[in-house]
mmCIF file with all atom_site columns, C-alpha atoms in Angstrom:
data_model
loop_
_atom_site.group_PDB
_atom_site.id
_atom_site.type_symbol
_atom_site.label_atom_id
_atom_site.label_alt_id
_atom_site.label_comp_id
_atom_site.label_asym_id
_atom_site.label_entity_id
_atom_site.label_seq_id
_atom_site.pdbx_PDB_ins_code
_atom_site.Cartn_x
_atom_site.Cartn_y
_atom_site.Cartn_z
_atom_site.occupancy
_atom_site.B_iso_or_equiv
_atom_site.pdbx_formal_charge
_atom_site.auth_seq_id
_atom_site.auth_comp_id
_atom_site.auth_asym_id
_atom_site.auth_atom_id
_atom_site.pdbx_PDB_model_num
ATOM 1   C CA . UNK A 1 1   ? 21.166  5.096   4.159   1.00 0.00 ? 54  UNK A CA 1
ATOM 2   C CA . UNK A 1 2   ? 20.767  8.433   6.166   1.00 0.00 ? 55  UNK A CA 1
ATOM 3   C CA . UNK A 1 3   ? 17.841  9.883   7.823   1.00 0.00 ? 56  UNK A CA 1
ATOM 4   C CA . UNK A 1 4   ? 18.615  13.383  8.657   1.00 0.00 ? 57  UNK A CA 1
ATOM 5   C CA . UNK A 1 5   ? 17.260  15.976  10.355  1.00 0.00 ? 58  UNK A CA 1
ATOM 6   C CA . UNK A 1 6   ? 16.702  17.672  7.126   1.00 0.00 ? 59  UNK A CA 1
ATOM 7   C CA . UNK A 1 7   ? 15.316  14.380  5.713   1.00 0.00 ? 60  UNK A CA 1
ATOM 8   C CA . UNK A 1 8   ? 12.844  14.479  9.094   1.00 0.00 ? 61  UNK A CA 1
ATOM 9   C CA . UNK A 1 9   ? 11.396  18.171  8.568   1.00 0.00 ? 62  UNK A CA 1
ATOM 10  C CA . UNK A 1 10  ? 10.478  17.679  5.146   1.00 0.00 ? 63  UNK A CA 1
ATOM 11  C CA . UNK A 1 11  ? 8.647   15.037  6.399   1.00 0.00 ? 64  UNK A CA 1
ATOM 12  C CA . UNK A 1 12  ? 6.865   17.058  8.657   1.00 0.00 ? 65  UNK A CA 1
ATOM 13  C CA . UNK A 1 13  ? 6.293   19.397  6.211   1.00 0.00 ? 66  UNK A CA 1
ATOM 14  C CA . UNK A 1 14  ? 4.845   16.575  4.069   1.00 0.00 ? 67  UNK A CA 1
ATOM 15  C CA . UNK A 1 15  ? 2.344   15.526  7.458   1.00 0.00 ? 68  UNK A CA 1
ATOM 16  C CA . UNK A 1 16  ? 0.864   19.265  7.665   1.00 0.00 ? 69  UNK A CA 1
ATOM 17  C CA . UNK A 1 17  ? 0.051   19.228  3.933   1.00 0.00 ? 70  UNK A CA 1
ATOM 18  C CA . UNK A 1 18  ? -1.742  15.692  4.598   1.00 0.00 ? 71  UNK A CA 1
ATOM 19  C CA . UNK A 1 19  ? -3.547  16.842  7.603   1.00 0.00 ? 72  UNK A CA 1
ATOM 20  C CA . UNK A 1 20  ? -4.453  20.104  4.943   1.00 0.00 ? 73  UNK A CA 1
ATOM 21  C CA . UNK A 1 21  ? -5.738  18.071  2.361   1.00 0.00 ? 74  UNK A CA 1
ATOM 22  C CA . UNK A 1 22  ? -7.989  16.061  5.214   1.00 0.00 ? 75  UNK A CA 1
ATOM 23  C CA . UNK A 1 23  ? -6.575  13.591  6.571   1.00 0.00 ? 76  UNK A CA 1
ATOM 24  C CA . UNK A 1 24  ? -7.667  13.068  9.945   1.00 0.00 ? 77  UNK A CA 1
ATOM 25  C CA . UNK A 1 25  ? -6.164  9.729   11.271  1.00 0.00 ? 78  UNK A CA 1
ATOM 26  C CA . UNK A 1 26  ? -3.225  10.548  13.343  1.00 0.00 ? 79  UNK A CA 1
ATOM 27  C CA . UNK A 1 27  ? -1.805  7.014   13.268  1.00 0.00 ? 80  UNK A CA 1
ATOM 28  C CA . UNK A 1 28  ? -1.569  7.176   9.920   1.00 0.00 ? 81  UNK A CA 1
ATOM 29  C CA . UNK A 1 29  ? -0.051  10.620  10.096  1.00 0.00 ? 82  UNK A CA 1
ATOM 30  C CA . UNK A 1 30  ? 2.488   9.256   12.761  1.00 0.00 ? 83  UNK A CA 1
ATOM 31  C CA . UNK A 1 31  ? 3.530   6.571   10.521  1.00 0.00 ? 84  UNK A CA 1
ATOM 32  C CA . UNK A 1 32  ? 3.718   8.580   7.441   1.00 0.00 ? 85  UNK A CA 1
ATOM 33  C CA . UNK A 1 33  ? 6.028   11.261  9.419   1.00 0.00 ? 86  UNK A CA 1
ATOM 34  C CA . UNK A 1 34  ? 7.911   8.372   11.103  1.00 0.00 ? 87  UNK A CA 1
ATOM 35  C CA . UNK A 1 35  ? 8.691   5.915   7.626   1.00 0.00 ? 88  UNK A CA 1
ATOM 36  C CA . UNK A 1 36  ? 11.598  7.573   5.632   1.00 0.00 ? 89  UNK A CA 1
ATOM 37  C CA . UNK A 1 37  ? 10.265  7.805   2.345   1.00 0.00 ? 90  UNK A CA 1
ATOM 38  C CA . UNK A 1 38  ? 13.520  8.479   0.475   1.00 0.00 ? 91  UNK A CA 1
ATOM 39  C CA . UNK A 1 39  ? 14.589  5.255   1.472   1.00 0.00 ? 92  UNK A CA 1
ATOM 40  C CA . UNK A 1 40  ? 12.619  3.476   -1.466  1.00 0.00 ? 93  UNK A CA 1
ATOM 41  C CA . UNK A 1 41  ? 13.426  6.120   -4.057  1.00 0.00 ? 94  UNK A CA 1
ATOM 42  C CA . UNK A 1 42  ? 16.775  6.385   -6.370  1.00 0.00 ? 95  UNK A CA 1
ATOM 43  C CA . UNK A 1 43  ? 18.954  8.503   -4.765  1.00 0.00 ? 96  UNK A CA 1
ATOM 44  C CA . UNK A 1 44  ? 18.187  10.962  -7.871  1.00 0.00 ? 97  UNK A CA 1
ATOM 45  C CA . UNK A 1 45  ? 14.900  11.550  -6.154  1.00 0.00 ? 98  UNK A CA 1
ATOM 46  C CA . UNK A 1 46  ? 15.789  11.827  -2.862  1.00 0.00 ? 99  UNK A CA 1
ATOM 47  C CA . UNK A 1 47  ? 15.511  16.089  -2.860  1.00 0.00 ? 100 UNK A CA 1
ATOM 48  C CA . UNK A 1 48  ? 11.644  14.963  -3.890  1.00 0.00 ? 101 UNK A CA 1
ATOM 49  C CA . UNK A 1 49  ? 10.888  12.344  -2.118  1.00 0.00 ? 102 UNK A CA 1
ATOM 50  C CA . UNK A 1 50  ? 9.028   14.048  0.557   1.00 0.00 ? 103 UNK A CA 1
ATOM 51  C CA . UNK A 1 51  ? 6.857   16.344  -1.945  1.00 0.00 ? 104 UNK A CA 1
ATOM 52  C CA . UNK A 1 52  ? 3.322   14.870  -2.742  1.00 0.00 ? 105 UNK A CA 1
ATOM 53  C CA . UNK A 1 53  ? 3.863   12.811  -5.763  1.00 0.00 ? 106 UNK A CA 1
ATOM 54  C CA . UNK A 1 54  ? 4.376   9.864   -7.765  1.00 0.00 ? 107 UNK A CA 1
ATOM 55  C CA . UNK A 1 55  ? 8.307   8.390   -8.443  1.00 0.00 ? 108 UNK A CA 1
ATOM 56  C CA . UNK A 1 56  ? 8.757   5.941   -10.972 1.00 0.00 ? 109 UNK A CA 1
ATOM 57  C CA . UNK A 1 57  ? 10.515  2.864   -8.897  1.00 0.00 ? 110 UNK A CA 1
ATOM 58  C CA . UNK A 1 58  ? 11.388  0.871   -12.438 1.00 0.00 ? 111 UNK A CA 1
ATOM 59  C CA . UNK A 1 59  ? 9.639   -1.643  -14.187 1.00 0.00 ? 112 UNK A CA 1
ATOM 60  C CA . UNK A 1 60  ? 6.737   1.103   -15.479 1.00 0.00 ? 113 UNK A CA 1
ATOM 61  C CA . UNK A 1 61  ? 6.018   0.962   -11.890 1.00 0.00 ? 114 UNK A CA 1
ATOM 62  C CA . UNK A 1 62  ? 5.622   4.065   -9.588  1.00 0.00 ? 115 UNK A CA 1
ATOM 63  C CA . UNK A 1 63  ? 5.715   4.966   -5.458  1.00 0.00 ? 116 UNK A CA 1
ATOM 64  C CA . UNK A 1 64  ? 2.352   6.102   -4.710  1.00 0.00 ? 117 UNK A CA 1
ATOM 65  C CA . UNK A 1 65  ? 2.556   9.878   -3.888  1.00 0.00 ? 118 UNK A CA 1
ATOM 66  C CA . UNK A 1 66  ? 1.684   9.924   0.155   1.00 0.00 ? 119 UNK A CA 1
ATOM 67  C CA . UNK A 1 67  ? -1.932  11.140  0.140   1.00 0.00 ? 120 UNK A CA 1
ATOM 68  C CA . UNK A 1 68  ? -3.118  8.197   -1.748  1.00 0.00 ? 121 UNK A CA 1
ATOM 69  C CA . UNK A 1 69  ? -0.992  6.050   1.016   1.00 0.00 ? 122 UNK A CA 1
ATOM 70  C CA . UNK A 1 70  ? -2.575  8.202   3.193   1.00 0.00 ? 123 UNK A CA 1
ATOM 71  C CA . UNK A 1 71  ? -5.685  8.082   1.999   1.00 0.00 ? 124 UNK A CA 1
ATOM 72  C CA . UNK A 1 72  ? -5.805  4.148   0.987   1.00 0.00 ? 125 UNK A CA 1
ATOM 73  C CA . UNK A 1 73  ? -4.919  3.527   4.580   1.00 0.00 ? 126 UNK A CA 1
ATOM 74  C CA . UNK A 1 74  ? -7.016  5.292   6.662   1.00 0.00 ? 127 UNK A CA 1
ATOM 75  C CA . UNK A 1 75  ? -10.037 3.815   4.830   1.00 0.00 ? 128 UNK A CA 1
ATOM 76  C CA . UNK A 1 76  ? -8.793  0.749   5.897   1.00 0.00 ? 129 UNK A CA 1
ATOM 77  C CA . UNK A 1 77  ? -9.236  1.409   9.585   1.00 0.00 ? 130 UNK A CA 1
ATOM 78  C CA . UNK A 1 78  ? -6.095  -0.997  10.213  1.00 0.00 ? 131 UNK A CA 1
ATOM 79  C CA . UNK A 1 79  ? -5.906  -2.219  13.922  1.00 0.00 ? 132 UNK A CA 1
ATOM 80  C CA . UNK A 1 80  ? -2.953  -3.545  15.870  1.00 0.00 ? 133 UNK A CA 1
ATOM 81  C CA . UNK A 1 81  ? -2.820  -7.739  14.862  1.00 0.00 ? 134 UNK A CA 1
ATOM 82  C CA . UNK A 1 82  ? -4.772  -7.029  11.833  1.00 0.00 ? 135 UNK A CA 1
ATOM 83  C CA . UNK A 1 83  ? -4.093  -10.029 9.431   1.00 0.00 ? 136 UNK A CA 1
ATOM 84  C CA . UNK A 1 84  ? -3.701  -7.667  6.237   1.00 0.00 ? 137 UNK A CA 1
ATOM 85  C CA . UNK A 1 85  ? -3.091  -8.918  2.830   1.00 0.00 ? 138 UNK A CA 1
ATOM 86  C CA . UNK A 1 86  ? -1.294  -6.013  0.293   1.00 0.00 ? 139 UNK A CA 1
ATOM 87  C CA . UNK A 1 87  ? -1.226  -7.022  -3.435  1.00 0.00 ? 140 UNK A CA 1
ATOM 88  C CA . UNK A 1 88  ? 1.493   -4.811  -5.197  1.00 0.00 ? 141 UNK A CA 1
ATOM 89  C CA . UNK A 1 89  ? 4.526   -4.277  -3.247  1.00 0.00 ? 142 UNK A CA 1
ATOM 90  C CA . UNK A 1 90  ? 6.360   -2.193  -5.186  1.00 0.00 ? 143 UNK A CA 1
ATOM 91  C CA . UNK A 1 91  ? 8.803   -0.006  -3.587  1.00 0.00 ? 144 UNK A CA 1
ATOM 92  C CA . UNK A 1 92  ? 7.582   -1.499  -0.260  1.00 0.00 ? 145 UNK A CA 1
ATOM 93  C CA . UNK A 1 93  ? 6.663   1.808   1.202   1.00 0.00 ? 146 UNK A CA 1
ATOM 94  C CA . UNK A 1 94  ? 2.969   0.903   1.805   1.00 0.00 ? 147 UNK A CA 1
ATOM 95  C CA . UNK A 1 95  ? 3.284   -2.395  3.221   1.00 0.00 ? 148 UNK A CA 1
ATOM 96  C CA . UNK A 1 96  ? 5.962   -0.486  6.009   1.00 0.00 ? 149 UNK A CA 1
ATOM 97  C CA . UNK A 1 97  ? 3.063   1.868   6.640   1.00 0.00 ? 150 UNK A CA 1
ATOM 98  C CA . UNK A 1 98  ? 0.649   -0.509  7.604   1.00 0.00 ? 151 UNK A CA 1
ATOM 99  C CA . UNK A 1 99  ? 3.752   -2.461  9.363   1.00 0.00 ? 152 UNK A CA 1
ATOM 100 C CA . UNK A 1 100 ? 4.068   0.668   11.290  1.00 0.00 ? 153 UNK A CA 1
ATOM 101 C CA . UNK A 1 101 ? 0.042   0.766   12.216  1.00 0.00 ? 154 UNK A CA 1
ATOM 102 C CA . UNK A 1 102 ? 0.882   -2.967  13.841  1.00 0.00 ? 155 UNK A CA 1
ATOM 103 C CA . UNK A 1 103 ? -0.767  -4.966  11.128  1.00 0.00 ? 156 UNK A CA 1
ATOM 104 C CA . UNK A 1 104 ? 0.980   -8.403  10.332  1.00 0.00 ? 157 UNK A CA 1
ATOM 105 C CA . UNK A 1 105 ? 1.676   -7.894  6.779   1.00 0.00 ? 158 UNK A CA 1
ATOM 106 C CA . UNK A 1 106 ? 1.347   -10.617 3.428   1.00 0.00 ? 159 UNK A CA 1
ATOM 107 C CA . UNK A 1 107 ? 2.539   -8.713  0.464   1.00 0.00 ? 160 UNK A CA 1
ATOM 108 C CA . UNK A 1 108 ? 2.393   -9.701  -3.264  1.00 0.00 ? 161 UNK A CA 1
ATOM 109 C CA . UNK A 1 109 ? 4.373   -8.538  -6.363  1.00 0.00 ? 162 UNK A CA 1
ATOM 110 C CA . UNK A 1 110 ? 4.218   -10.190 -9.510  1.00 0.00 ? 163 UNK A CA 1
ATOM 111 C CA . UNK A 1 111 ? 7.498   -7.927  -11.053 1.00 0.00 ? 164 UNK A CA 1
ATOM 112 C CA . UNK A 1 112 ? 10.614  -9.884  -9.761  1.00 0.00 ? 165 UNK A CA 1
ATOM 113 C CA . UNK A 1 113 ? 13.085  -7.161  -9.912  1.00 0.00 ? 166 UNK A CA 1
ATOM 114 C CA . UNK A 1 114 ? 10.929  -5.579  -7.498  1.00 0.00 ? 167 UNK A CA 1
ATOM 115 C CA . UNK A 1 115 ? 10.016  -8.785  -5.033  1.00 0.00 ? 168 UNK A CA 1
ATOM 116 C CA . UNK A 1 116 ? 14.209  -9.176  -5.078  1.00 0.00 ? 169 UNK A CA 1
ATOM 117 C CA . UNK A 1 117 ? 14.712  -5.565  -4.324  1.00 0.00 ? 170 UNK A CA 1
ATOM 118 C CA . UNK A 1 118 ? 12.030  -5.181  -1.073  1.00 0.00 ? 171 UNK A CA 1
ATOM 119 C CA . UNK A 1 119 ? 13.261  -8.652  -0.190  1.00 0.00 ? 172 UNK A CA 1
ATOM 120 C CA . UNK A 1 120 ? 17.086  -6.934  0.553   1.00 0.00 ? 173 UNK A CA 1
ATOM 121 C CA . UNK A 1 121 ? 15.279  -3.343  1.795   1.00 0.00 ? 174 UNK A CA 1
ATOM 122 C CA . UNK A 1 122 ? 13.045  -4.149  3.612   1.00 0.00 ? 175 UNK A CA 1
ATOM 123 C CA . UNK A 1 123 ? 14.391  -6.617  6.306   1.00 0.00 ? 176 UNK A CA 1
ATOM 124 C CA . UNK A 1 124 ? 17.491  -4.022  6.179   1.00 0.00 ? 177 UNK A CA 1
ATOM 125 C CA . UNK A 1 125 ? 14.914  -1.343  7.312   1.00 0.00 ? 178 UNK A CA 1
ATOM 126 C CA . UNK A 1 126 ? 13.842  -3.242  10.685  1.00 0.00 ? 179 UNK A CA 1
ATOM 127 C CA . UNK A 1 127 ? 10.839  -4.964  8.963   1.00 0.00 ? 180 UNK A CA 1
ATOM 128 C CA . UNK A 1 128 ? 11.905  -8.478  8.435   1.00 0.00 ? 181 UNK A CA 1
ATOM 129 C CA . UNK A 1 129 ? 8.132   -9.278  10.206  1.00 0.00 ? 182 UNK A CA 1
ATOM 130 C CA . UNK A 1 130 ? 6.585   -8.229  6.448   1.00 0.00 ? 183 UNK A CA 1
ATOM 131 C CA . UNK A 1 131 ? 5.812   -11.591 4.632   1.00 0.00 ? 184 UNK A CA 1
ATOM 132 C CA . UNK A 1 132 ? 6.268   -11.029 1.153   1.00 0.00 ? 185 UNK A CA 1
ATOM 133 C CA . UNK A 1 133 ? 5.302   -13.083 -2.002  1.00 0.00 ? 186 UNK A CA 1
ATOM 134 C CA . UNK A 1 134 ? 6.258   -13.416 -5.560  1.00 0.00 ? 187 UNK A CA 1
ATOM 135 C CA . UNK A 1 135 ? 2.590   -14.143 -6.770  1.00 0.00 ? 188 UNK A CA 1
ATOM 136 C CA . UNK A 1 136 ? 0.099   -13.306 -9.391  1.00 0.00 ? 189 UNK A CA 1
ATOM 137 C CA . UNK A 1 137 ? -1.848  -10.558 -6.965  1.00 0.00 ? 190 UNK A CA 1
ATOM 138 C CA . UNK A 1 138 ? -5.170  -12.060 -8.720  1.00 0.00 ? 191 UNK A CA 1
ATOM 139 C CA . UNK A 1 139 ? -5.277  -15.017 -7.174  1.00 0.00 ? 192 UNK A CA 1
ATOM 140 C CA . UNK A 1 140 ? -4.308  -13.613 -3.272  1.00 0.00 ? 193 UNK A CA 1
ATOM 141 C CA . UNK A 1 141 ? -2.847  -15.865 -0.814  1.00 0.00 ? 194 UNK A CA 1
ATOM 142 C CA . UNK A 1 142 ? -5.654  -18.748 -0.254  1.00 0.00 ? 195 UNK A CA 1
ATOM 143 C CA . UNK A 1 143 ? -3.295  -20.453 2.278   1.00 0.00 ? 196 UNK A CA 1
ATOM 144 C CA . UNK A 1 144 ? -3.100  -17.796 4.158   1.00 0.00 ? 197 UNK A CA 1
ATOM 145 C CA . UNK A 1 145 ? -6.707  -16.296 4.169   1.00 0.00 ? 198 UNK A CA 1
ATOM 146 C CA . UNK A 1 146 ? -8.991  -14.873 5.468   1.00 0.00 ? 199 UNK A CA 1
ATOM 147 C CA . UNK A 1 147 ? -7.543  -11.411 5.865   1.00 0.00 ? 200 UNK A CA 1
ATOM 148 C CA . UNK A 1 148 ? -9.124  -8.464  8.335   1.00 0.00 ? 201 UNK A CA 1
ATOM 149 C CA . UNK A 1 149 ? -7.756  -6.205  5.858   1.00 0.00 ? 202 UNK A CA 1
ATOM 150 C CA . UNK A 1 150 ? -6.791  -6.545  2.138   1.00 0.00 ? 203 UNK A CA 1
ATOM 151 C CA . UNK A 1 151 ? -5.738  -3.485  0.136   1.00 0.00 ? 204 UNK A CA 1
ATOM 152 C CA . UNK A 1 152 ? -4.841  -3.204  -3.797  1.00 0.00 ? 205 UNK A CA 1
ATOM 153 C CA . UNK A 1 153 ? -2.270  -1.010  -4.888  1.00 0.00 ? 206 UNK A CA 1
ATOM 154 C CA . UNK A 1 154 ? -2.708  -0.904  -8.667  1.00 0.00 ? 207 UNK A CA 1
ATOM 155 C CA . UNK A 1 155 ? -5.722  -0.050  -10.659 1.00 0.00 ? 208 UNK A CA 1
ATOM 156 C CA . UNK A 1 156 ? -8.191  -2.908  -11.424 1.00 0.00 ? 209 UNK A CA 1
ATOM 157 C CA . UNK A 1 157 ? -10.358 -3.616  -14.062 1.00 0.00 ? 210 UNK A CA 1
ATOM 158 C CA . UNK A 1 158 ? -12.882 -5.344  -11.742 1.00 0.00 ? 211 UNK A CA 1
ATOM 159 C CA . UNK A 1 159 ? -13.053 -6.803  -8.130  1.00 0.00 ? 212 UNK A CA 1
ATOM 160 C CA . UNK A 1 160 ? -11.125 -10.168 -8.044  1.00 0.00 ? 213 UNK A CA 1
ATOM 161 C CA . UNK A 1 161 ? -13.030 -12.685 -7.083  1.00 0.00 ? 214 UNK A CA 1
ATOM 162 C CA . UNK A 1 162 ? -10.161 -14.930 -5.068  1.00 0.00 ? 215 UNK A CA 1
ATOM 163 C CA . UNK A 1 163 ? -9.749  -11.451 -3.331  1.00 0.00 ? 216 UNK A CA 1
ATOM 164 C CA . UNK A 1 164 ? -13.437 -10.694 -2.291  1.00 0.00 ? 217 UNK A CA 1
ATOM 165 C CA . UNK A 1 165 ? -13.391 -15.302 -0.842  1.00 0.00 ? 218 UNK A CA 1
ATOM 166 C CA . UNK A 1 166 ? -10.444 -14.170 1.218   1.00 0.00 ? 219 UNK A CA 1
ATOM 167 C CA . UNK A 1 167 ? -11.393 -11.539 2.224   1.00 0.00 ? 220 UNK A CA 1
ATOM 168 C CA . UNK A 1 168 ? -13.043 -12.179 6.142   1.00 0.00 ? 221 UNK A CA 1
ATOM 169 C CA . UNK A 1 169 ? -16.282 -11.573 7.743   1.00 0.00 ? 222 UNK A CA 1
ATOM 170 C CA . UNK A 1 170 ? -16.252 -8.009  9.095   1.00 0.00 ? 223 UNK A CA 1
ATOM 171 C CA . UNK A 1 171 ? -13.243 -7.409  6.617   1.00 0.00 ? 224 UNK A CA 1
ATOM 172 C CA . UNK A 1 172 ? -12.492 -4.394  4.804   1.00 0.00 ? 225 UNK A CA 1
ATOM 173 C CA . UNK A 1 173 ? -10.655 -4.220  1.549   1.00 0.00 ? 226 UNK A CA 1
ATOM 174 C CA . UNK A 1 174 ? -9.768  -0.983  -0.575  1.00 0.00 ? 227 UNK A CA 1
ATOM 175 C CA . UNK A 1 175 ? -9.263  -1.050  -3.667  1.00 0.00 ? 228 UNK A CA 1
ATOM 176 C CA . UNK A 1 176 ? -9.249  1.366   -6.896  1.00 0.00 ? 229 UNK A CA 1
ATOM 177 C CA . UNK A 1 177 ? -11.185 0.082   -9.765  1.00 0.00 ? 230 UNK A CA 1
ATOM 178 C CA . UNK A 1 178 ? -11.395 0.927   -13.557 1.00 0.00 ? 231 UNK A CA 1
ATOM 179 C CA . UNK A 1 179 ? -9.528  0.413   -16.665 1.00 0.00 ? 232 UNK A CA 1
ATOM 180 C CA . UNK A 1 180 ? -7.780  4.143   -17.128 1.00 0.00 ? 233 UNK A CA 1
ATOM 181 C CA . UNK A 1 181 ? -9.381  6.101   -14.634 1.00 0.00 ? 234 UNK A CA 1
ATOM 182 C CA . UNK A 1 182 ? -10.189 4.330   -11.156 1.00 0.00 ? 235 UNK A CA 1
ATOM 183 C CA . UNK A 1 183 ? -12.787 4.903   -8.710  1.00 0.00 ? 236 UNK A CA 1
ATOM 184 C CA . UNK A 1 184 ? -11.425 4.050   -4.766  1.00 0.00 ? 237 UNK A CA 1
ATOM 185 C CA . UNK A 1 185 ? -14.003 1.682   -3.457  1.00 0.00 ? 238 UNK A CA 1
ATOM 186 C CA . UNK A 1 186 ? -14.111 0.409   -0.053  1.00 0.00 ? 239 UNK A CA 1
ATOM 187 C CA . UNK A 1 187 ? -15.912 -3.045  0.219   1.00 0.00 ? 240 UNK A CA 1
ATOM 188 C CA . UNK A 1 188 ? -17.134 -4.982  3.259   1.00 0.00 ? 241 UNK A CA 1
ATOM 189 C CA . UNK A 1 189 ? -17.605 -8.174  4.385   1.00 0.00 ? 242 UNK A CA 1
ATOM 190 C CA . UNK A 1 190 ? -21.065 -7.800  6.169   1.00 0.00 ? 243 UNK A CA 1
ATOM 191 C CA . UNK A 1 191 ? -21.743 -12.037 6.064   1.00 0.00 ? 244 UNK A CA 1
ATOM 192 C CA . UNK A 1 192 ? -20.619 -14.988 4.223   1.00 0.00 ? 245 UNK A CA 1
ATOM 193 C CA . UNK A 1 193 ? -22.440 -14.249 0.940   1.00 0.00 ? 246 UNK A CA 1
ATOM 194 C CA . UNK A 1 194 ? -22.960 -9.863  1.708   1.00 0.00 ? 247 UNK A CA 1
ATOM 195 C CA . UNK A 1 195 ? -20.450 -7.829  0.606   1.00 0.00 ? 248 UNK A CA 1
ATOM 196 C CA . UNK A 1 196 ? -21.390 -3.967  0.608   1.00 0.00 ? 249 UNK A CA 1
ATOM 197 C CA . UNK A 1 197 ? -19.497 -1.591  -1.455  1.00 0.00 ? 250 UNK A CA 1
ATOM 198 C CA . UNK A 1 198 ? -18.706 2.106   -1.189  1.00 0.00 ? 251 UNK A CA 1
ATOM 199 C CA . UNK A 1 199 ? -17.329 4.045   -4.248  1.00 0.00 ? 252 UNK A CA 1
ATOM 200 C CA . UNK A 1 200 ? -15.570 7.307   -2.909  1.00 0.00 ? 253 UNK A CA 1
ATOM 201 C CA . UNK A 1 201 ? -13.123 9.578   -4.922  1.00 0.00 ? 254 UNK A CA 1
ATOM 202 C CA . UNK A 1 202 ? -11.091 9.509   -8.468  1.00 0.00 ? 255 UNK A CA 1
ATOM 203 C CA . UNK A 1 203 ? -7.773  8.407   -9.006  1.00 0.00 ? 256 UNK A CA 1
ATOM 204 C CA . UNK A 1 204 ? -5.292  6.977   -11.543 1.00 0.00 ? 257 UNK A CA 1
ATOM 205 C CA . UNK A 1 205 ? -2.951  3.863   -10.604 1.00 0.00 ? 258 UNK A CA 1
ATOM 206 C CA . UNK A 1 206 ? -0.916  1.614   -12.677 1.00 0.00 ? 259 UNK A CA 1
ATOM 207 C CA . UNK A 1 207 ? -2.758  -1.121  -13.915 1.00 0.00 ? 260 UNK A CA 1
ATOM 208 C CA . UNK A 1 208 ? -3.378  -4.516  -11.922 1.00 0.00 ? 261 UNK A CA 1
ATOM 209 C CA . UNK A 1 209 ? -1.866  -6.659  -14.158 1.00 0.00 ? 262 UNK A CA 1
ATOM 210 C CA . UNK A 1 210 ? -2.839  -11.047 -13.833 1.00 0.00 ? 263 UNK A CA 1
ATOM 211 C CA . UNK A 1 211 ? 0.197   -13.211 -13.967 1.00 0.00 ? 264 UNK A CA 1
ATOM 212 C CA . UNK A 1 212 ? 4.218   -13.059 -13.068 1.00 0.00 ? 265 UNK A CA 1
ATOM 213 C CA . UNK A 1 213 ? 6.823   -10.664 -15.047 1.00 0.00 ? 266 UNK A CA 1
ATOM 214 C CA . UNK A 1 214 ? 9.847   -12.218 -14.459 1.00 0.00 ? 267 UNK A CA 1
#
């Protein structure tokens, strides 16, 4: 796997259009201009894999296209040490983000072709520090809770419940919920029994899917 210079200005290309669209944390930015994207992409893709879209990844699965990455992480407000819990792995490109941002990262996939494939990639990239999890995403990681941070990457019907238990006082978790067309809510922890939610924009994910696909 190369990173080349080329590779590098299109993905400074792909920062400006971020910070364009309104994007304003320049962490996030940094990481996003810093993570080689084409990495988790078939080589077909790799001429696209810095424009700002969605790549299939196999399995009816897709990459997220970087301003929901962007976006998804920012409203996270992730902070070096930050305990943070991602459920859909996928290509593994948002759980080296947050990596990146200094959070100790649990990630779950329930598709084992992808859990095998981030298992090799990953640790190959320089992030063998990512825990990650063949699980059903519905059910978290109770052993490992609470989380500062917990973040959905798939669209979901409804707020899990396990998810909001784990999730720890003063936490925040984003996730996009709604059967076809989802709704990016931000929810917070305010006490043991308080959780205060905060719908924001439209968008369209894969669907959150309970259970393993092996």
């Amino acid at each position: 796997m190369e990173d080349t210079y080329r590779h590098k200005g299109m993905r400074r290309r792909l920062v400006e259009g971020l910070r364009k669209r309104g994007i304003r944390d320049e962490k996030v930015l940094e990481a996003i201009g810093t993570l080689p994207r084409h990495f988790f992409l078939d080589k077909a893709f790799e001429d696209h894999a810095y424009q700002d879209k969605a790549f299939p990844i196999g399995n009816d699965q897709t990459i997220s296209q970087p301003y929901t990455v962007a976006y998804m992480t920012e409203l996270l407000e992730v902070e070096k040490r930050h305990k943070t819990l991602e459920v859909g792995t996928g290509s593994g490109y948002q759980a080296c983000i947050l990596a990146q941002l200094g959070a100790r990262v649990y990630s779950i996939e329930r598709q084992k072709d992808l859990y095998d494939r981030a298992k090799t990639l990953l640790p190959s990239m320089g992030y063998p520090q990512i825990r990650l999890f063949y699980r059903d995403g519905y059910k978290g990681l109770p052993e490992y809770a609470p989380f500062d941070r917990i973040i959905v990457t798939a669209g979901a019907p409804y707020i899990p419940e396990a998810l909001r238990e784990q999730l720890a006082i003063g936490g925040i978790m984003v996730i996009p919920v709604g059967e076809y067309d989802q709704t990016m809510v931000r929810v917070r922890r305010i006490a043991e029994n308080l959780f205060e939610e905060e719908p924001l924009g439209p968008f369209r994910f894969v669907p959150f899917v309970e259970g393993l696909n092996e």
